[in-house]
Short mmCIF file of C-alpha atoms in Angstrom, two decimals:
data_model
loop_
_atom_site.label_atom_id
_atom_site.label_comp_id
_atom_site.label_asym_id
_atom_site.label_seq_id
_atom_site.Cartn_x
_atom_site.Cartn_y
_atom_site.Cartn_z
CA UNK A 1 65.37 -3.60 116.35
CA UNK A 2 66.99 -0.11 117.74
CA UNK A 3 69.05 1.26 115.21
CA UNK A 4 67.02 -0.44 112.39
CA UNK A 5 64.43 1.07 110.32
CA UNK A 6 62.54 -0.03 107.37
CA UNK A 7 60.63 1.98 104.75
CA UNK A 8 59.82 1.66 100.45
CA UNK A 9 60.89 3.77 98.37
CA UNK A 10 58.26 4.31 96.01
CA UNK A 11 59.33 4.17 92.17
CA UNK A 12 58.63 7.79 91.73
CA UNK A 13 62.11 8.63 93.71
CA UNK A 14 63.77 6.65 91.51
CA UNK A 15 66.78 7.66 89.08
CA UNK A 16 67.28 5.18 86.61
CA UNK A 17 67.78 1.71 88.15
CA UNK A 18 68.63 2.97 91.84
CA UNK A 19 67.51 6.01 94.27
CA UNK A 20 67.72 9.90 93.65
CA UNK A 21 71.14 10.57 96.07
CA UNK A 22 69.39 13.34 98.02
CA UNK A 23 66.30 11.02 98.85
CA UNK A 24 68.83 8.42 100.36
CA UNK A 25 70.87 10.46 102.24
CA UNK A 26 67.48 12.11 103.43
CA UNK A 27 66.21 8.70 104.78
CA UNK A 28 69.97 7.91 106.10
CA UNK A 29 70.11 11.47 107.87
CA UNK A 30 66.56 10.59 109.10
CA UNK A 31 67.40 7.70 110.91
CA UNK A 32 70.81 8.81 112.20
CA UNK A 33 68.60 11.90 114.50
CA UNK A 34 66.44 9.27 115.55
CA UNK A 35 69.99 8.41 117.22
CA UNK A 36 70.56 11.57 118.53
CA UNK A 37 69.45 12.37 121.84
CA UNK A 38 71.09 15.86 122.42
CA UNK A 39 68.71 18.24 121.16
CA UNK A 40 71.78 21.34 121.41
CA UNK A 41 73.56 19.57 118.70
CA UNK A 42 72.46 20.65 115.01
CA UNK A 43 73.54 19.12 111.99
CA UNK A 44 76.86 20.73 110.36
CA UNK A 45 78.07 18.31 107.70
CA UNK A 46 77.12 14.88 105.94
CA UNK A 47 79.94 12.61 104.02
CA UNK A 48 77.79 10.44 101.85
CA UNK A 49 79.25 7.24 99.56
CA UNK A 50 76.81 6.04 97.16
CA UNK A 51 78.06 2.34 96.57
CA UNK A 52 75.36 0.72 94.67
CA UNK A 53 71.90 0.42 94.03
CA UNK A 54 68.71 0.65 95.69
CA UNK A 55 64.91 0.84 95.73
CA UNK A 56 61.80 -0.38 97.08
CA UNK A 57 62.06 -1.95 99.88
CA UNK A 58 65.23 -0.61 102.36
CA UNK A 59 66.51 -0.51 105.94
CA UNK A 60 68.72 1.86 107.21
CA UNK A 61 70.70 0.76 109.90
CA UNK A 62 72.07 3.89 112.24
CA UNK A 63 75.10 3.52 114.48
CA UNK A 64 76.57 6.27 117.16
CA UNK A 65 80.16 6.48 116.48
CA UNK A 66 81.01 9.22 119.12
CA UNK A 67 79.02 11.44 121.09
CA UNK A 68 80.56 14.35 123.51
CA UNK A 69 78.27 16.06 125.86
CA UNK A 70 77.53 19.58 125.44
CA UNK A 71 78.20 20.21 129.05
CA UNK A 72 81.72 19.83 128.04
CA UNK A 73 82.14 23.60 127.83
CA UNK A 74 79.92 23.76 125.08
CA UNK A 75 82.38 21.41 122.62
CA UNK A 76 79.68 18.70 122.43
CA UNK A 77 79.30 17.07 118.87
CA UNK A 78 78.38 13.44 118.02
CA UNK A 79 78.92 11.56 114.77
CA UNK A 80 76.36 8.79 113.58
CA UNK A 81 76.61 6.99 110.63
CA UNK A 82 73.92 5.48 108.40
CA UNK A 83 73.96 2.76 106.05
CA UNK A 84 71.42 2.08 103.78
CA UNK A 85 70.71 -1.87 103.00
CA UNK A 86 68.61 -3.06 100.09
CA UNK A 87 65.90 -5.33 101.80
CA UNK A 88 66.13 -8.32 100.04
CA UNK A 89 69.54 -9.44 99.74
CA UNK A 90 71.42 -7.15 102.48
CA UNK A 91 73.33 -5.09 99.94
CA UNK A 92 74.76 -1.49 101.00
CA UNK A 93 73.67 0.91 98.67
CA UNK A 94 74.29 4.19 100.41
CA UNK A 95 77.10 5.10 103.49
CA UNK A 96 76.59 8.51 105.60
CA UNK A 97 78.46 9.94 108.38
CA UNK A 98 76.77 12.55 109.62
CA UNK A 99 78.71 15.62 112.31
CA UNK A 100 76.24 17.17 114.61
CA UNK A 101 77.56 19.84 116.79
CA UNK A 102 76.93 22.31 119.21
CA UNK A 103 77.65 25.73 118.90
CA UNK A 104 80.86 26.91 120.25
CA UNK A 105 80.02 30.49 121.93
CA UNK A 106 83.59 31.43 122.40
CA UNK A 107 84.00 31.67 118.91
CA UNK A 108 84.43 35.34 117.58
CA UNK A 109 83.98 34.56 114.23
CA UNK A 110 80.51 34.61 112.53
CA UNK A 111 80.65 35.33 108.67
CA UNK A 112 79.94 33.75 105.54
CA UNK A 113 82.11 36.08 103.59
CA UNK A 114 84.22 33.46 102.02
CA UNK A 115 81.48 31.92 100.10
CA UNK A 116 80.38 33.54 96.74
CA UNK A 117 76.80 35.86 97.04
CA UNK A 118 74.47 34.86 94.40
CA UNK A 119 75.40 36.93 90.80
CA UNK A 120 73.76 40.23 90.42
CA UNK A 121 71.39 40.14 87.62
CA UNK A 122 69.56 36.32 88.04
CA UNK A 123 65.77 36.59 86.50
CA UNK A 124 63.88 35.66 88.99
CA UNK A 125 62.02 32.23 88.76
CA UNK A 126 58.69 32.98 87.13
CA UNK A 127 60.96 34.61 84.46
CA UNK A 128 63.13 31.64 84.11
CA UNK A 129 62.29 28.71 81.47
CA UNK A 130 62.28 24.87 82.99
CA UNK A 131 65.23 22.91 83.38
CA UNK A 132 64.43 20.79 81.31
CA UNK A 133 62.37 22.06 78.74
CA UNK A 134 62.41 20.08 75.24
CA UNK A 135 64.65 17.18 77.00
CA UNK A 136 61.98 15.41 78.31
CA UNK A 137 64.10 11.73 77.80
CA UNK A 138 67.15 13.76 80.05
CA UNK A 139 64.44 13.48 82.74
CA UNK A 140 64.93 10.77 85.79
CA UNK A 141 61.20 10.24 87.89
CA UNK A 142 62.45 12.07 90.80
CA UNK A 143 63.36 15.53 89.52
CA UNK A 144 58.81 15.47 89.16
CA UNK A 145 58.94 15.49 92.94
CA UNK A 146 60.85 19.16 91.95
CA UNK A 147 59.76 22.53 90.09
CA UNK A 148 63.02 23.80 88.77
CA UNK A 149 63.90 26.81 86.54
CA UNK A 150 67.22 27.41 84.58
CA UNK A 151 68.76 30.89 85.88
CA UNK A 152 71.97 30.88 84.20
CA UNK A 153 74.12 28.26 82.30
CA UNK A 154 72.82 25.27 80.21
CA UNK A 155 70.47 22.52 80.64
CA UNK A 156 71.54 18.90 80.21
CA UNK A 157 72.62 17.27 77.10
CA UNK A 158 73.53 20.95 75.50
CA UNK A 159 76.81 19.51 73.87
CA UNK A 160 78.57 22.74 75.63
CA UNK A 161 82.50 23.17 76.60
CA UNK A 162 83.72 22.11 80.16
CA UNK A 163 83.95 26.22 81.00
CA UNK A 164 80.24 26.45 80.80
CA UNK A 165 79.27 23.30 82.40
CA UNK A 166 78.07 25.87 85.47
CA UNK A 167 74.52 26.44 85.73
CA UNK A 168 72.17 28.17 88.36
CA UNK A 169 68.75 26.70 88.96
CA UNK A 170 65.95 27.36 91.25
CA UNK A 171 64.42 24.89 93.08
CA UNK A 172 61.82 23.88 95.20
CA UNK A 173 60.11 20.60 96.67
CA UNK A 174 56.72 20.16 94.87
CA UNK A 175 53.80 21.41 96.96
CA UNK A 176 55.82 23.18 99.83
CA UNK A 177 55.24 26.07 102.10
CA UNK A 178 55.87 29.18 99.34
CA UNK A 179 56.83 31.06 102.48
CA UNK A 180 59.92 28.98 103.83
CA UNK A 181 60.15 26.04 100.71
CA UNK A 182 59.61 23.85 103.90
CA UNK A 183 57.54 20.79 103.37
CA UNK A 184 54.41 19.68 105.62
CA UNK A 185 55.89 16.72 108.15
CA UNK A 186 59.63 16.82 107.33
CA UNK A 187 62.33 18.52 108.76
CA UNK A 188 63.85 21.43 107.78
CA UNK A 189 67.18 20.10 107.43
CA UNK A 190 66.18 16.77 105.76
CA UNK A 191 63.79 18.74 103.26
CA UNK A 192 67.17 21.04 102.37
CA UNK A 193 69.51 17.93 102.11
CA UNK A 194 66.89 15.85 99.88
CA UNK A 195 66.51 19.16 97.59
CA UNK A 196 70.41 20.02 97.65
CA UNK A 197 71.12 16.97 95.23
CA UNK A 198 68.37 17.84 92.66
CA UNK A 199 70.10 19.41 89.34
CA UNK A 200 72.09 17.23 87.11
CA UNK A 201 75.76 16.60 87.48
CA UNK A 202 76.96 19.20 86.09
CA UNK A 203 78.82 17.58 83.57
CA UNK A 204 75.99 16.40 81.86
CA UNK A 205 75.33 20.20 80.14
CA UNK A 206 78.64 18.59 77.93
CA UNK A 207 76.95 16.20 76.61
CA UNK A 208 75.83 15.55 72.97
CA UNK A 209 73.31 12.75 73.74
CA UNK A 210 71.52 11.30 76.94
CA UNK A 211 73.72 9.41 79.02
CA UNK A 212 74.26 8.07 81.99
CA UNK A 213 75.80 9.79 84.68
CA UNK A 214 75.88 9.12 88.62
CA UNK A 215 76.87 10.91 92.12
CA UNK A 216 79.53 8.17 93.68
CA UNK A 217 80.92 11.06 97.03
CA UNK A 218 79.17 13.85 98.12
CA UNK A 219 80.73 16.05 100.70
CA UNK A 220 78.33 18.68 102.06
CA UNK A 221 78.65 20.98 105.01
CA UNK A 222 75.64 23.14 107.02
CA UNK A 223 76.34 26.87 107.61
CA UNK A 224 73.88 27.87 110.43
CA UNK A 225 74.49 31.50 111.85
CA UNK A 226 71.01 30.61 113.76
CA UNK A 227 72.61 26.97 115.02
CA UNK A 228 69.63 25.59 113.30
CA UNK A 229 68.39 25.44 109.89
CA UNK A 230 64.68 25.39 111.16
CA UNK A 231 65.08 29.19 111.01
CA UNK A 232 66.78 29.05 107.75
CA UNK A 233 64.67 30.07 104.76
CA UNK A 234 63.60 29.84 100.99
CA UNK A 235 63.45 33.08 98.91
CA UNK A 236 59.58 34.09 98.48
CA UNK A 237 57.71 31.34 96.50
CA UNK A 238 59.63 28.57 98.17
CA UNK A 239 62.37 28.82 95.54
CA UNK A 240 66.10 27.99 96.56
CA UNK A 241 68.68 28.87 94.33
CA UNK A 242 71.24 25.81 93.61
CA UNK A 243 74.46 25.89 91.52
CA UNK A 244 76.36 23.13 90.21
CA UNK A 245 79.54 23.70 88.68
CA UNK A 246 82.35 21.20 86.97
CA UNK A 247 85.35 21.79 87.76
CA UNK A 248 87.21 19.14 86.06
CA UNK A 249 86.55 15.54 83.81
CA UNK A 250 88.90 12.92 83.51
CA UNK A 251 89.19 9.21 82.62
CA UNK A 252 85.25 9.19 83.12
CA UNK A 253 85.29 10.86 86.96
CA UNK A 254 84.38 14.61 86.81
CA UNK A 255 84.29 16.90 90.28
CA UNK A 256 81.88 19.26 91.09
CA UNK A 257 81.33 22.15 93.67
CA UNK A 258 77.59 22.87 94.87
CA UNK A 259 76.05 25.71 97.04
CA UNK A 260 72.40 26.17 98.12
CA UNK A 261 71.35 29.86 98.77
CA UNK A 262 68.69 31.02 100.52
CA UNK A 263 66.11 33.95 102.16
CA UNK A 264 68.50 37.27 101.50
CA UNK A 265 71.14 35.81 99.48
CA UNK A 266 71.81 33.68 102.90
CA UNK A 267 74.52 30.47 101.78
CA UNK A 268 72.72 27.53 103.70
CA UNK A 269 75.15 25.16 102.68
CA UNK A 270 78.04 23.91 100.07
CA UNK A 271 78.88 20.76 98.26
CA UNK A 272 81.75 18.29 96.55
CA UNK A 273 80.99 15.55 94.57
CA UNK A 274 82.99 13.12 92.39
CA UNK A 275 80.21 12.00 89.57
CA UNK A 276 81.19 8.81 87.39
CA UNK A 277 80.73 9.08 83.84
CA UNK A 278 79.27 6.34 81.46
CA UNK A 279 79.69 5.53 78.30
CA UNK A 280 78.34 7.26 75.42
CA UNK A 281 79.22 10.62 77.01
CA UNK A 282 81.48 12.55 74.91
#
């Protein structure tokens, strides 16, 4: 049916008993363009609720909420949400609103400035050990879909202070184009949004022992200076540079901020989350 599309998501995706959070919102972000038919409008933000869980067989089930046209002196933007069902008893396991929008040309501002640059002094990635060496049972399936290397901070299940639950990682998909980190068949901006979600909470570097953590919100807007992130790229080798940071824990809740960097030191994009926090965690 329009609006309705079906896929399996194979058990390698997987994080613990539901879906890695970037690979759903990929999938819901997938089908909501599939709504779009304004090609001027490029994606600026995603509001994603993960409610429950989800794997194998799925259908996302896309929706226009609102969509302006772009000949309406260039204001145009359109919001489409996507809800992601589990396949055999119809429960939602992930909620997306996606804002498209068209650039605004009247606009006289164009800067970044307000976002941090990345920290003088990061080794670069062939320098940098893995995430995740010697925790090998911290590891969910879907971070092997990832190569990612720990710049600064601490890996998970360190046992570490709040202050220093901040770490820097680069990232890339598995097997992508070392000159853009794009990957063969996907789009640009669903290949950044599946790899924006990759490290950790944050809160997990706290830890004394494995536990088990999990994304519930995540808030995460676009910045395109080019209107598209088609033209925005990976630093050479594919690599991305990702940060996590905790901000606060409380009463088994902890908030996060997240930004994705880019070719140049270029900020491609910047994150919230609210990550519940099992038991066992300290």
């Amino acid at each position: 049916p329009p609006g309705i599309y079906a896929t399996t998501i194979p058990s390698d995706w997987m994080q613990g008993r539901t879906t890695y959070g970037g690979c759903s919102s990929a999938l819901c972000l997938e089908a909501a363009k599939r709504e779009l038919d304004d090609p001027a409008l490029a994606l600026r933000s995603a509001l994603v609720s993960f409610i429950g869980p989800a794997g194998n067989d799925v259908e996302v089930k896309a929706s226009r909420l609102r969509q302006a046209s772009t000949a309406q002196k260039g204001k145009g933007m359109a919001f489409i949400r996507s809800d992601l069902f589990t396949a055999d008893d119809g429960q939602l396991a992930t909620s997306a609103t996606f804002a498209f929008g068209a650039p605004r040309l009247t606009s006289g501002f164009n800067t970044s400035a307000a976002v941090a640059p990345i920290p003088p002094g990061l080794p670069r990635p062939e320098d940098c050990p893995c995430y995740f060496d010697g925790r090998a049972n911290a590891r969910p399936n879907f971070t092997h879909n990832f190569e990612a290397r720990l710049a600064r901070g601490s890996p998970p299940v360190s046992g570490v202070s709040i202050d220093k639950a901040d770490t820097f990682l680069w990232a890339r998909h598995l097997g992508c184009d070392e000159t853009n980190g794009g990957v063969e068949g996907v789009d640009a901006d669903t290949a950044l949004l599946a790899l924006a979600d990759m490290p950790l909470p944050a809160i997990m570097a706290c830890f004394d022992e494995v536990s088990p953590g999990s994304s519930a919100t995540w808030h995460i807007n676009f910045l395109t200076p080019n209107n598209s992130l088609s033209a925005a790229k990976s630093t050479p080798g594919g690599w991305f540079l990702v940060r996590s940071r905790c901000e606060s824990a409380h009463l088994g809740f902890s908030s996060q901020d997240m930004t994705v960097w880019g070719e140049g030191g270029e900020p491609l994009c910047i994150g919230r989350q609210l990550v519940a926090i099992y038991d066992k965690a300290r």
